[in-house]
Short mmCIF file of C-alpha atoms and ligand atoms in Angstrom, two decimals:
data_model
loop_
_atom_site.label_atom_id
_atom_site.label_comp_id
_atom_site.label_asym_id
_atom_site.label_seq_id
_atom_site.Cartn_x
_atom_site.Cartn_y
_atom_site.Cartn_z
CA MET A 18 21.73 26.82 0.83
CA GLU A 19 18.64 25.02 2.16
CA LYS A 20 18.83 21.24 2.14
CA TYR A 21 16.07 18.75 1.32
CA ILE A 22 15.19 15.09 1.34
CA LEU A 23 13.69 13.80 -1.89
CA SER A 24 10.94 11.26 -1.40
CA LEU A 25 9.91 9.06 -4.31
CA ASP A 26 6.42 7.68 -3.81
CA GLN A 27 5.76 5.06 -6.47
CA GLY A 28 2.03 4.27 -6.08
CA THR A 29 -0.43 2.08 -7.93
CA THR A 30 -1.67 4.76 -10.29
CA SER A 31 0.98 7.47 -10.20
CA SER A 32 4.58 8.24 -9.30
CA ARG A 33 5.45 11.25 -7.24
CA ALA A 34 8.58 13.09 -6.22
CA ILE A 35 8.23 15.28 -3.14
CA LEU A 36 10.89 17.53 -1.68
CA PHE A 37 10.72 17.83 2.11
CA THR A 38 12.33 20.50 4.26
CA LYS A 39 13.92 19.94 7.66
CA LYS A 40 10.65 21.03 9.27
CA GLY A 41 8.96 18.07 7.56
CA GLU A 42 7.09 20.43 5.24
CA ILE A 43 6.49 19.94 1.54
CA ALA A 44 8.62 22.23 -0.61
CA HIS A 45 7.48 20.85 -3.95
CA THR A 46 5.53 17.96 -5.47
CA ALA A 47 5.60 16.54 -8.99
CA GLN A 48 3.28 13.75 -10.08
CA LYS A 49 2.77 11.59 -13.16
CA GLU A 50 0.18 8.94 -13.86
CA PHE A 51 1.08 5.87 -15.87
CA THR A 52 -0.77 3.21 -17.84
CA GLN A 53 -2.82 0.50 -16.16
CA HIS A 54 -3.03 -2.71 -18.17
CA PHE A 55 -5.98 -5.07 -17.69
CA PRO A 56 -5.14 -7.98 -20.03
CA LYS A 57 -7.97 -10.17 -18.69
CA PRO A 58 -10.79 -9.68 -16.17
CA GLY A 59 -9.25 -9.43 -12.70
CA TRP A 60 -5.67 -9.06 -14.03
CA VAL A 61 -3.76 -5.83 -13.44
CA GLU A 62 -0.29 -5.15 -14.82
CA HIS A 63 2.14 -2.25 -15.20
CA ASN A 64 5.07 -1.74 -17.52
CA ALA A 65 8.07 -1.59 -15.14
CA ASN A 66 10.04 0.54 -17.61
CA GLU A 67 7.18 3.01 -17.86
CA ILE A 68 7.21 3.20 -14.06
CA TRP A 69 10.94 3.87 -14.11
CA GLY A 70 10.44 6.54 -16.78
CA SER A 71 7.69 8.17 -14.74
CA VAL A 72 9.98 8.29 -11.71
CA LEU A 73 12.80 9.93 -13.68
CA SER A 74 10.33 12.39 -15.11
CA VAL A 75 8.92 13.45 -11.71
CA ILE A 76 12.43 13.83 -10.29
CA ALA A 77 13.27 16.15 -13.18
CA SER A 78 10.01 18.11 -12.77
CA ALA A 79 10.41 18.45 -9.00
CA LEU A 80 13.89 19.88 -9.39
CA SER A 81 13.27 22.12 -12.37
CA GLU A 82 9.94 23.49 -11.13
CA SER A 83 11.26 24.21 -7.62
CA GLY A 84 14.67 25.46 -8.67
CA VAL A 85 16.26 23.12 -6.11
CA LYS A 86 19.72 21.97 -7.22
CA PRO A 87 20.69 18.27 -7.05
CA GLU A 88 23.45 19.12 -4.57
CA GLN A 89 20.80 20.44 -2.16
CA ILE A 90 19.41 16.92 -1.77
CA GLU A 91 20.85 15.16 1.24
CA GLY A 92 19.24 11.82 0.59
CA ILE A 93 16.53 9.93 -1.27
CA GLY A 94 13.78 7.89 0.39
CA ILE A 95 11.71 5.40 -1.59
CA THR A 96 8.22 4.20 -0.87
CA ASN A 97 6.17 2.01 -3.13
CA GLN A 98 3.02 0.14 -3.97
CA ARG A 99 3.80 -3.12 -2.23
CA GLU A 100 3.79 -6.72 -3.49
CA THR A 101 3.84 -5.65 -7.16
CA THR A 102 6.36 -7.97 -8.76
CA VAL A 103 9.08 -7.31 -11.31
CA VAL A 104 11.41 -9.94 -12.75
CA TRP A 105 14.24 -8.61 -14.88
CA ASP A 106 17.39 -9.71 -16.66
CA LYS A 107 20.47 -9.06 -14.55
CA GLU A 108 22.63 -8.23 -17.58
CA THR A 109 20.32 -6.14 -19.74
CA GLY A 110 18.02 -4.74 -17.03
CA ILE A 111 15.04 -5.60 -19.24
CA PRO A 112 11.97 -6.93 -17.41
CA VAL A 113 10.96 -10.35 -18.74
CA TYR A 114 7.25 -9.59 -18.26
CA ASN A 115 5.04 -6.72 -17.15
CA ALA A 116 5.03 -5.98 -13.42
CA ILE A 117 2.18 -8.00 -11.91
CA VAL A 118 0.30 -5.60 -9.69
CA TRP A 119 -0.73 -6.39 -6.12
CA GLN A 120 -4.41 -6.18 -7.12
CA SER A 121 -4.04 -8.75 -9.88
CA ARG A 122 -5.86 -12.04 -9.46
CA GLN A 123 -4.01 -13.97 -12.15
CA THR A 124 -2.41 -16.31 -9.63
CA ALA A 125 -5.66 -17.21 -7.84
CA GLU A 126 -5.47 -20.71 -9.32
CA ILE A 127 -1.93 -21.27 -8.06
CA CYS A 128 -3.15 -20.14 -4.63
CA GLU A 129 -6.04 -22.60 -4.72
CA GLU A 130 -3.61 -25.43 -5.52
CA LEU A 131 -1.34 -24.46 -2.61
CA LYS A 132 -4.32 -24.26 -0.27
CA ALA A 133 -5.59 -27.64 -1.45
CA LYS A 134 -2.22 -29.11 -0.48
CA GLY A 135 -2.91 -27.89 3.06
CA LEU A 136 -0.09 -25.33 3.01
CA ASN A 137 -1.95 -22.37 4.50
CA ASP A 138 -0.49 -22.83 7.98
CA THR A 139 3.03 -23.38 6.64
CA PHE A 140 2.94 -19.98 4.92
CA ARG A 141 1.07 -18.27 7.72
CA ASP A 142 3.38 -19.49 10.49
CA LYS A 143 6.46 -18.24 8.70
CA THR A 144 5.31 -15.11 6.83
CA GLY A 145 2.36 -13.82 8.87
CA LEU A 146 0.40 -13.74 5.59
CA LEU A 147 -2.11 -16.10 4.07
CA ILE A 148 -2.07 -17.71 0.69
CA ASP A 149 -3.57 -15.12 -1.63
CA ALA A 150 -2.87 -13.79 -5.11
CA TYR A 151 -2.22 -10.40 -3.44
CA PHE A 152 1.32 -11.29 -2.36
CA SER A 153 4.44 -11.50 -4.55
CA GLY A 154 5.42 -15.17 -4.17
CA THR A 155 2.85 -16.68 -6.49
CA LYS A 156 3.37 -13.82 -8.96
CA VAL A 157 7.06 -14.73 -9.30
CA LYS A 158 6.08 -18.36 -9.77
CA TRP A 159 3.55 -17.35 -12.42
CA ILE A 160 6.19 -15.43 -14.39
CA LEU A 161 8.68 -18.30 -14.19
CA ASP A 162 5.98 -20.80 -15.22
CA ASN A 163 4.49 -18.74 -18.03
CA VAL A 164 7.23 -16.68 -19.70
CA ASP A 165 9.21 -18.63 -22.28
CA GLY A 166 12.68 -19.49 -21.06
CA ALA A 167 12.27 -17.58 -17.78
CA ARG A 168 12.63 -20.56 -15.46
CA GLU A 169 15.84 -21.77 -17.16
CA LYS A 170 17.34 -18.29 -16.99
CA ALA A 171 16.31 -17.90 -13.37
CA GLU A 172 17.92 -21.22 -12.50
CA GLU A 173 21.12 -20.11 -14.22
CA GLY A 174 21.15 -17.05 -11.94
CA LYS A 175 20.43 -14.63 -14.80
CA LEU A 176 17.17 -13.12 -13.52
CA LEU A 177 16.43 -10.87 -10.56
CA PHE A 178 13.20 -10.40 -8.65
CA GLY A 179 12.17 -7.28 -6.84
CA THR A 180 9.21 -5.37 -5.55
CA ILE A 181 9.06 -1.82 -6.89
CA ASP A 182 11.42 -0.42 -4.22
CA SER A 183 14.06 -2.96 -5.29
CA TRP A 184 13.53 -2.26 -8.96
CA LEU A 185 13.91 1.50 -8.46
CA ILE A 186 16.97 1.21 -6.20
CA TRP A 187 18.58 -1.14 -8.72
CA LYS A 188 17.88 1.30 -11.56
CA LEU A 189 18.91 4.42 -9.62
CA SER A 190 22.15 2.79 -8.50
CA GLY A 191 22.96 1.66 -12.04
CA GLY A 192 22.47 -2.02 -11.14
CA LYS A 193 24.84 -1.89 -8.16
CA ALA A 194 22.35 -2.43 -5.32
CA HIS A 195 19.87 -5.30 -5.42
CA VAL A 196 18.22 -4.76 -2.06
CA THR A 197 14.84 -4.43 -0.41
CA ASP A 198 13.84 -3.44 3.13
CA TYR A 199 12.18 -5.53 5.84
CA SER A 200 8.71 -4.06 5.26
CA ASN A 201 8.68 -4.92 1.56
CA ALA A 202 10.25 -8.36 2.09
CA SER A 203 7.48 -9.16 4.56
CA ARG A 204 4.91 -8.91 1.74
CA THR A 205 6.42 -11.49 -0.57
CA LEU A 206 5.14 -14.74 0.99
CA MET A 207 8.75 -15.94 0.85
CA TYR A 208 10.28 -14.13 3.82
CA ASN A 209 10.30 -15.52 7.33
CA ILE A 210 9.32 -12.56 9.51
CA TYR A 211 10.42 -14.33 12.70
CA ASP A 212 13.88 -15.54 11.59
CA LEU A 213 14.32 -12.48 9.33
CA LYS A 214 15.46 -14.67 6.42
CA TRP A 215 14.24 -15.76 3.02
CA ASP A 216 12.66 -19.13 3.78
CA GLN A 217 14.11 -22.03 1.79
CA GLU A 218 11.09 -24.30 2.38
CA LEU A 219 8.74 -21.69 0.94
CA LEU A 220 11.09 -20.98 -1.96
CA ASP A 221 11.11 -24.70 -2.75
CA ILE A 222 7.32 -24.89 -2.66
CA LEU A 223 7.06 -21.90 -5.00
CA ARG A 224 10.06 -23.04 -7.08
CA VAL A 225 11.76 -19.66 -6.82
CA PRO A 226 15.59 -19.78 -6.98
CA ALA A 227 17.19 -17.93 -4.05
CA SER A 228 19.67 -16.30 -6.44
CA MET A 229 16.86 -14.05 -7.74
CA LEU A 230 16.15 -12.45 -4.38
CA PRO A 231 17.32 -9.07 -3.16
CA VAL A 232 19.32 -8.63 0.03
CA VAL A 233 17.00 -7.55 2.85
CA ARG A 234 18.22 -4.41 4.63
CA PRO A 235 16.93 -2.06 7.35
CA SER A 236 14.43 0.56 6.19
CA SER A 237 16.72 3.43 7.12
CA GLU A 238 20.19 2.89 5.70
CA VAL A 239 22.31 4.06 2.78
CA TYR A 240 21.90 1.28 0.19
CA GLY A 241 24.00 2.98 -2.46
CA THR A 242 24.17 6.21 -4.41
CA THR A 243 22.55 7.41 -7.59
CA VAL A 244 24.59 6.95 -10.73
CA PRO A 245 25.44 10.43 -11.98
CA TYR A 246 23.86 9.93 -15.44
CA HIS A 247 20.43 9.39 -13.84
CA PHE A 248 20.83 12.19 -11.39
CA PHE A 249 22.19 15.32 -13.00
CA GLY A 250 25.79 14.32 -12.51
CA LYS A 251 25.44 13.74 -8.77
CA GLU A 252 25.88 10.77 -6.49
CA ILE A 253 23.08 11.15 -3.94
CA PRO A 254 22.63 8.61 -1.13
CA ILE A 255 19.62 6.31 -1.55
CA ALA A 256 19.04 6.19 2.17
CA GLY A 257 15.72 4.59 3.05
CA ALA A 258 12.86 2.48 1.76
CA ALA A 259 9.58 1.11 3.03
CA GLY A 260 6.35 -0.18 1.55
CA ASP A 261 3.86 2.67 1.26
CA GLN A 262 1.60 1.54 4.11
CA GLN A 263 4.45 1.04 6.53
CA ALA A 264 5.96 4.35 5.43
CA ALA A 265 2.62 6.03 6.21
CA LEU A 266 2.66 4.48 9.71
CA PHE A 267 6.14 5.97 10.13
CA GLY A 268 5.12 9.33 8.67
CA GLN A 269 2.12 9.44 11.00
CA ALA A 270 4.60 9.10 13.88
CA CYS A 271 2.86 5.95 15.15
CA TYR A 272 5.96 4.89 17.06
CA GLU A 273 4.23 3.61 20.19
CA GLU A 274 2.68 0.18 20.48
CA GLY A 275 -1.08 0.35 19.89
CA MET A 276 -0.98 3.43 17.64
CA ALA A 277 -2.72 2.98 14.29
CA LYS A 278 -3.29 4.73 11.00
CA ASN A 279 -5.58 4.20 8.04
CA THR A 280 -4.53 5.27 4.54
CA TYR A 281 -7.20 5.85 1.88
CA GLY A 282 -5.32 5.35 -1.39
CA THR A 283 -6.17 3.07 -4.30
CA GLY A 284 -6.94 0.57 -1.57
CA CYS A 285 -7.27 1.25 2.13
CA PHE A 286 -4.83 -0.13 4.67
CA MET A 287 -5.01 0.07 8.43
CA LEU A 288 -1.83 -0.72 10.33
CA MET A 289 -1.32 -0.91 14.07
CA ASN A 290 2.16 -0.80 15.57
CA THR A 291 2.57 -3.89 17.79
CA GLY A 292 6.17 -3.12 18.77
CA GLU A 293 8.63 -5.99 19.08
CA LYS A 294 5.76 -8.50 19.24
CA ALA A 295 4.50 -10.20 16.12
CA VAL A 296 0.80 -10.63 16.94
CA LYS A 297 -0.81 -13.62 15.21
CA SER A 298 -4.27 -12.92 13.89
CA GLU A 299 -7.36 -15.03 14.44
CA ASN A 300 -9.50 -12.62 12.46
CA GLY A 301 -8.08 -12.35 8.97
CA LEU A 302 -5.47 -9.67 9.62
CA LEU A 303 -1.89 -9.90 8.43
CA THR A 304 1.17 -9.90 10.65
CA THR A 305 3.79 -7.82 8.95
CA LEU A 306 7.08 -6.02 9.47
CA ALA A 307 6.59 -2.30 9.93
CA TRP A 308 10.24 -1.33 9.59
CA GLY A 309 13.73 -2.12 10.68
CA ILE A 310 15.73 0.72 12.17
CA ASP A 311 18.45 1.20 14.81
CA GLY A 312 19.21 -2.53 14.85
CA LYS A 313 15.63 -3.55 15.68
CA VAL A 314 12.53 -4.56 13.77
CA THR A 315 9.01 -3.40 14.62
CA TYR A 316 5.93 -5.47 13.77
CA ALA A 317 2.45 -4.38 12.79
CA LEU A 318 -0.99 -5.86 12.36
CA GLU A 319 -2.60 -4.95 9.06
CA GLY A 320 -6.06 -4.95 7.58
CA SER A 321 -6.00 -4.72 3.78
CA ILE A 322 -8.92 -3.37 1.76
CA PHE A 323 -8.30 -3.75 -1.96
CA VAL A 324 -10.70 -1.14 -3.30
CA ALA A 325 -11.15 2.31 -1.77
CA GLY A 326 -10.03 5.30 -3.85
CA SER A 327 -10.32 3.12 -6.94
CA ALA A 328 -14.09 2.89 -6.26
CA ILE A 329 -14.21 6.67 -6.53
CA GLN A 330 -12.16 6.49 -9.74
CA TRP A 331 -14.72 3.99 -11.01
CA LEU A 332 -17.51 6.51 -10.33
CA ARG A 333 -15.53 9.02 -12.35
CA ASP A 334 -14.04 6.97 -15.20
CA GLY A 335 -16.23 3.86 -15.36
CA LEU A 336 -19.71 5.15 -14.61
CA ARG A 337 -18.92 8.79 -15.42
CA LEU A 338 -21.20 9.89 -12.58
CA ILE A 339 -18.79 12.57 -11.38
CA LYS A 340 -16.22 14.81 -13.01
CA SER A 341 -13.65 14.68 -10.25
CA ALA A 342 -13.16 12.87 -6.96
CA GLY A 343 -13.72 16.17 -5.15
CA ASP A 344 -17.35 16.23 -6.36
CA THR A 345 -18.28 13.25 -4.19
CA GLU A 346 -18.52 15.22 -0.96
CA GLY A 347 -21.12 17.59 -2.37
CA TYR A 348 -23.22 14.81 -3.89
CA ALA A 349 -23.11 12.70 -0.71
CA GLU A 350 -24.25 15.61 1.41
CA LYS A 351 -27.23 16.40 -0.83
CA VAL A 352 -29.07 13.37 0.54
CA ALA A 353 -29.70 12.50 4.19
CA SER A 354 -28.87 8.84 3.63
CA THR A 355 -28.43 6.32 0.83
CA ASP A 356 -32.05 5.23 1.36
CA GLY A 357 -30.88 1.67 1.88
CA VAL A 358 -28.49 1.47 -1.07
CA TYR A 359 -25.22 -0.42 -0.48
CA VAL A 360 -22.31 -0.64 -2.91
CA VAL A 361 -19.91 -3.52 -2.24
CA PRO A 362 -16.86 -2.64 -4.36
CA ALA A 363 -15.33 -6.13 -4.47
CA PHE A 364 -13.87 -5.48 -7.93
CA VAL A 365 -10.82 -7.68 -7.34
CA GLY A 366 -12.19 -9.88 -4.57
CA LEU A 367 -12.25 -8.99 -0.90
CA GLY A 368 -9.33 -8.74 1.52
CA THR A 369 -9.57 -8.46 5.31
CA PRO A 370 -11.43 -10.09 6.94
CA TYR A 371 -13.12 -12.08 4.13
CA TRP A 372 -10.20 -13.10 1.89
CA ASP A 373 -12.24 -14.17 -1.08
CA SER A 374 -10.55 -13.88 -4.50
CA ASP A 375 -13.53 -14.97 -6.55
CA VAL A 376 -16.17 -12.57 -5.29
CA ARG A 377 -16.97 -9.56 -7.48
CA GLY A 378 -18.73 -6.24 -6.73
CA ALA A 379 -22.46 -5.75 -6.20
CA VAL A 380 -25.05 -3.05 -5.55
CA PHE A 381 -28.08 -3.58 -3.32
CA GLY A 382 -31.30 -1.79 -2.50
CA ILE A 383 -31.81 0.34 -5.60
CA THR A 384 -35.30 1.63 -6.34
CA ARG A 385 -36.83 3.88 -8.98
CA GLY A 386 -36.02 6.74 -6.59
CA THR A 387 -32.29 5.98 -6.39
CA SER A 388 -30.31 8.94 -7.64
CA LYS A 389 -26.72 9.67 -8.48
CA GLU A 390 -26.40 11.25 -5.02
CA HIS A 391 -27.44 8.02 -3.31
CA PHE A 392 -25.08 6.02 -5.46
CA VAL A 393 -22.11 8.29 -4.77
CA ARG A 394 -22.86 8.36 -1.06
CA ALA A 395 -23.17 4.57 -0.90
CA THR A 396 -19.78 4.22 -2.61
CA LEU A 397 -18.13 6.56 -0.11
CA GLU A 398 -19.83 4.80 2.78
CA SER A 399 -18.42 1.48 1.56
CA LEU A 400 -14.92 2.74 2.41
CA ALA A 401 -16.02 3.43 5.96
CA TYR A 402 -17.82 0.11 6.37
CA GLN A 403 -14.82 -1.84 5.12
CA THR A 404 -12.65 0.08 7.59
CA LYS A 405 -15.09 -0.80 10.36
CA ASP A 406 -14.74 -4.49 9.42
CA VAL A 407 -10.98 -4.13 9.75
CA LEU A 408 -11.03 -2.24 13.03
CA THR A 409 -13.31 -4.83 14.60
CA ALA A 410 -10.81 -7.56 13.64
CA MET A 411 -7.89 -5.47 14.87
CA GLU A 412 -9.37 -4.79 18.27
CA ALA A 413 -10.19 -8.49 18.69
CA ASP A 414 -6.66 -9.61 17.73
CA SER A 415 -4.68 -6.99 19.62
CA GLY A 416 -6.90 -6.73 22.68
CA ILE A 417 -6.42 -2.95 22.35
CA SER A 418 -9.39 -0.67 21.83
CA LEU A 419 -8.34 2.17 19.68
CA LYS A 420 -8.56 5.66 21.19
CA THR A 421 -8.12 7.60 17.98
CA LEU A 422 -7.40 6.77 14.37
CA ARG A 423 -4.89 8.81 12.36
CA VAL A 424 -5.87 9.01 8.70
CA ASP A 425 -4.19 10.02 5.46
CA GLY A 426 -4.40 9.55 1.70
CA GLY A 427 -6.36 11.30 -1.04
CA ALA A 428 -9.88 10.56 0.20
CA VAL A 429 -9.38 12.04 3.67
CA LYS A 430 -9.97 15.50 2.22
CA ASN A 431 -13.59 14.39 2.03
CA ASN A 432 -15.16 15.73 5.24
CA PHE A 433 -18.35 13.74 4.74
CA LEU A 434 -16.38 10.50 4.57
CA MET A 435 -14.26 11.33 7.62
CA GLN A 436 -17.33 12.21 9.71
CA PHE A 437 -19.11 9.05 8.60
CA GLN A 438 -15.95 7.08 9.37
CA SER A 439 -15.78 8.44 12.90
CA ASP A 440 -19.50 7.71 13.34
CA MET A 441 -19.05 4.11 12.20
CA LEU A 442 -15.98 3.44 14.34
CA SER A 443 -17.16 5.42 17.36
CA VAL A 444 -13.65 6.82 17.76
CA PRO A 445 -12.24 10.25 16.88
CA VAL A 446 -10.58 10.40 13.48
CA GLU A 447 -7.51 12.66 13.30
CA ARG A 448 -6.42 14.25 10.05
CA PRO A 449 -2.84 15.58 10.07
CA GLU A 450 -1.64 18.87 8.57
CA ILE A 451 0.67 17.00 6.20
CA ASN A 452 -1.54 14.54 4.39
CA GLU A 453 1.36 13.11 2.35
CA THR A 454 2.38 10.87 5.20
CA THR A 455 3.51 8.02 2.95
CA ALA A 456 6.10 10.18 1.22
CA LEU A 457 6.92 11.88 4.51
CA GLY A 458 7.57 8.51 6.16
CA ALA A 459 10.04 7.56 3.44
CA ALA A 460 11.69 10.98 3.75
CA TYR A 461 12.02 10.52 7.51
CA LEU A 462 13.57 7.05 7.08
CA ALA A 463 16.12 8.42 4.60
CA GLY A 464 16.71 11.61 6.60
CA LEU A 465 17.44 9.64 9.76
CA ALA A 466 20.03 7.56 7.90
CA VAL A 467 21.95 10.61 6.67
CA GLY A 468 21.62 12.70 9.84
CA PHE A 469 19.14 15.21 8.33
CA TRP A 470 16.96 14.49 11.39
CA SER A 471 18.50 13.21 14.57
CA ASN A 472 15.90 10.84 16.01
CA ARG A 473 12.24 9.80 16.09
CA GLU A 474 11.49 12.11 19.03
CA GLU A 475 12.41 15.09 16.86
CA ILE A 476 10.18 13.79 14.07
CA ALA A 477 7.24 13.05 16.36
CA THR A 478 7.10 16.74 17.36
CA GLN A 479 6.51 17.64 13.70
CA TRP A 480 3.22 15.70 13.56
CA LYS A 481 0.33 18.17 13.85
CA LYS A 482 -3.40 17.62 13.75
CA GLU A 483 -5.29 19.66 11.18
CA LYS A 484 -8.81 18.49 12.11
CA GLU A 485 -10.48 15.96 14.35
CA PHE A 486 -13.83 14.32 13.59
CA GLU A 487 -15.81 13.23 16.66
CA PRO A 488 -18.39 10.43 16.56
CA ALA A 489 -21.84 12.00 16.46
CA MET A 490 -24.24 9.31 15.21
CA GLU A 491 -26.69 7.58 17.51
CA VAL A 492 -25.59 4.06 18.35
CA ALA A 493 -28.85 2.46 17.17
CA ARG A 494 -28.60 4.17 13.79
CA LYS A 495 -24.97 3.15 13.40
CA GLU A 496 -25.80 -0.46 14.17
CA GLU A 497 -28.71 -0.49 11.78
CA LEU A 498 -26.56 0.86 8.93
CA TYR A 499 -23.68 -1.49 9.65
CA SER A 500 -25.89 -4.56 9.85
CA GLY A 501 -27.21 -3.64 6.37
CA TRP A 502 -23.60 -3.60 5.15
CA LYS A 503 -22.93 -7.04 6.63
CA LYS A 504 -26.01 -8.41 4.88
CA ALA A 505 -24.86 -6.87 1.60
CA VAL A 506 -21.35 -8.36 1.90
CA ASN A 507 -22.70 -11.79 2.77
CA ALA A 508 -25.08 -11.72 -0.17
CA THR A 509 -22.24 -10.59 -2.47
CA MET A 510 -20.08 -13.49 -1.34
CA ALA A 511 -22.94 -15.93 -1.86
CA PHE A 512 -23.22 -14.81 -5.51
CA LYS A 513 -20.37 -16.57 -7.27
O1 LIG B 25 -0.42 -3.35 -0.69
C1 LIG B 25 -0.78 -2.47 -1.72
C2 LIG B 25 -0.54 -1.06 -1.31
O2 LIG B 25 0.79 -0.88 -0.98
C3 LIG B 25 -1.00 -0.10 -2.39
O3 LIG B 25 -1.13 1.17 -1.89
O4 LIG B 25 -1.60 3.55 -1.97
O5 LIG B 25 -1.45 2.32 -4.07
O6 LIG B 25 -3.38 1.99 -2.50
P1 LIG B 25 -1.96 2.32 -2.69
#
């Protein structure tokens, strides 16, 4: 009977369950979208119970559609949209408020107050992050400050906090395991990435009781087992967890210092493995924990772009310019250039390297001759320009010039975008055969914990390149286009 690892990839817009074979190949995928709530401009929330329901539903679909029996699953790996914050009642399991999504700006004011108190360095020196509404800490504070009775209950030890990995592990284990892994903890603004501890000084500043926090565990370890009533009568080991971007770095087999990947999902996140060194950034990057495994933690430098795939969704659902994301390649290639049009998709502010919560999106350079094709192309190009901004910061901080960039995520199917990306970065862009590297990374972490795979060397041999894009654009042209982008971003930031 063939055995599998089940990877649960709980992303910003959908939940997926993917069954992986021992060869690291996909046996089956099930996916379900869930509701996005936008209660006010710039706010983004999810219903944590709907997320949980969507996860149960994709597990059921993956098993029933593939015919794989629960007993064929050796272990479960979890990967998740990071930073998104759930606070729930320990007794009833009911969330006290919607999950506040990583993209949500509703705590921007709290962040401004913390910055005005001169606390940026305090947070940065301990967490590797900067004060921004992106991270979980101010979201927990917001819930405790704004939900009736929440602070009292939290202080009485009756509420729990978790990022989505924690929430799912707690639910799957029937409330037995309240844990998170190093990579997810490192995104909360409350975890000291040097001492590897929740930081009491930061908790006091944010007024978050320590009793709410999950236990921080390695990314590859059995945290508990599924309760039989959620898992077809079986107790399956929940054996690994990592935030989706760190999981993708693991799934891309970037195990050596200096190796980097870029994932084009809802947002776009470039991570570089910096090994046992936590590199401090001077250029707006984040220092973060990549994973903890075999008794050691690995650090990474990260550039975070908030809007990437969601700009393509906006073309489809907001502007209704395209029917499906796949149409963008054809439209972009119908024109030789954007004719000077730039789209700056700062829908929820800008992340690396600008870190501006208040800025909103803008379009520049339109004329009477601007067509849908130009508009679509300019939107795609914005993903590549933002990535170029990040790579420039990364090379400056790490002192390493990248030799190749491994890419993954939905948008990498777009050959136009990948070629333009390689042109902009002037490095080869490598697309792997298995594009689901986030889910694969979580599967690997779980599989290593239960002996499904023996070590990282074995896993690294499974990574195969499907296609490489070589830089082909003339340097002068590249510079001209990129300087137009810089002008557009600066003008966007000036308009507030
Ligand atoms: O930090 C947010 C990130 O984890 C979200 O990833 O794939 O939903 O864009 P994604």
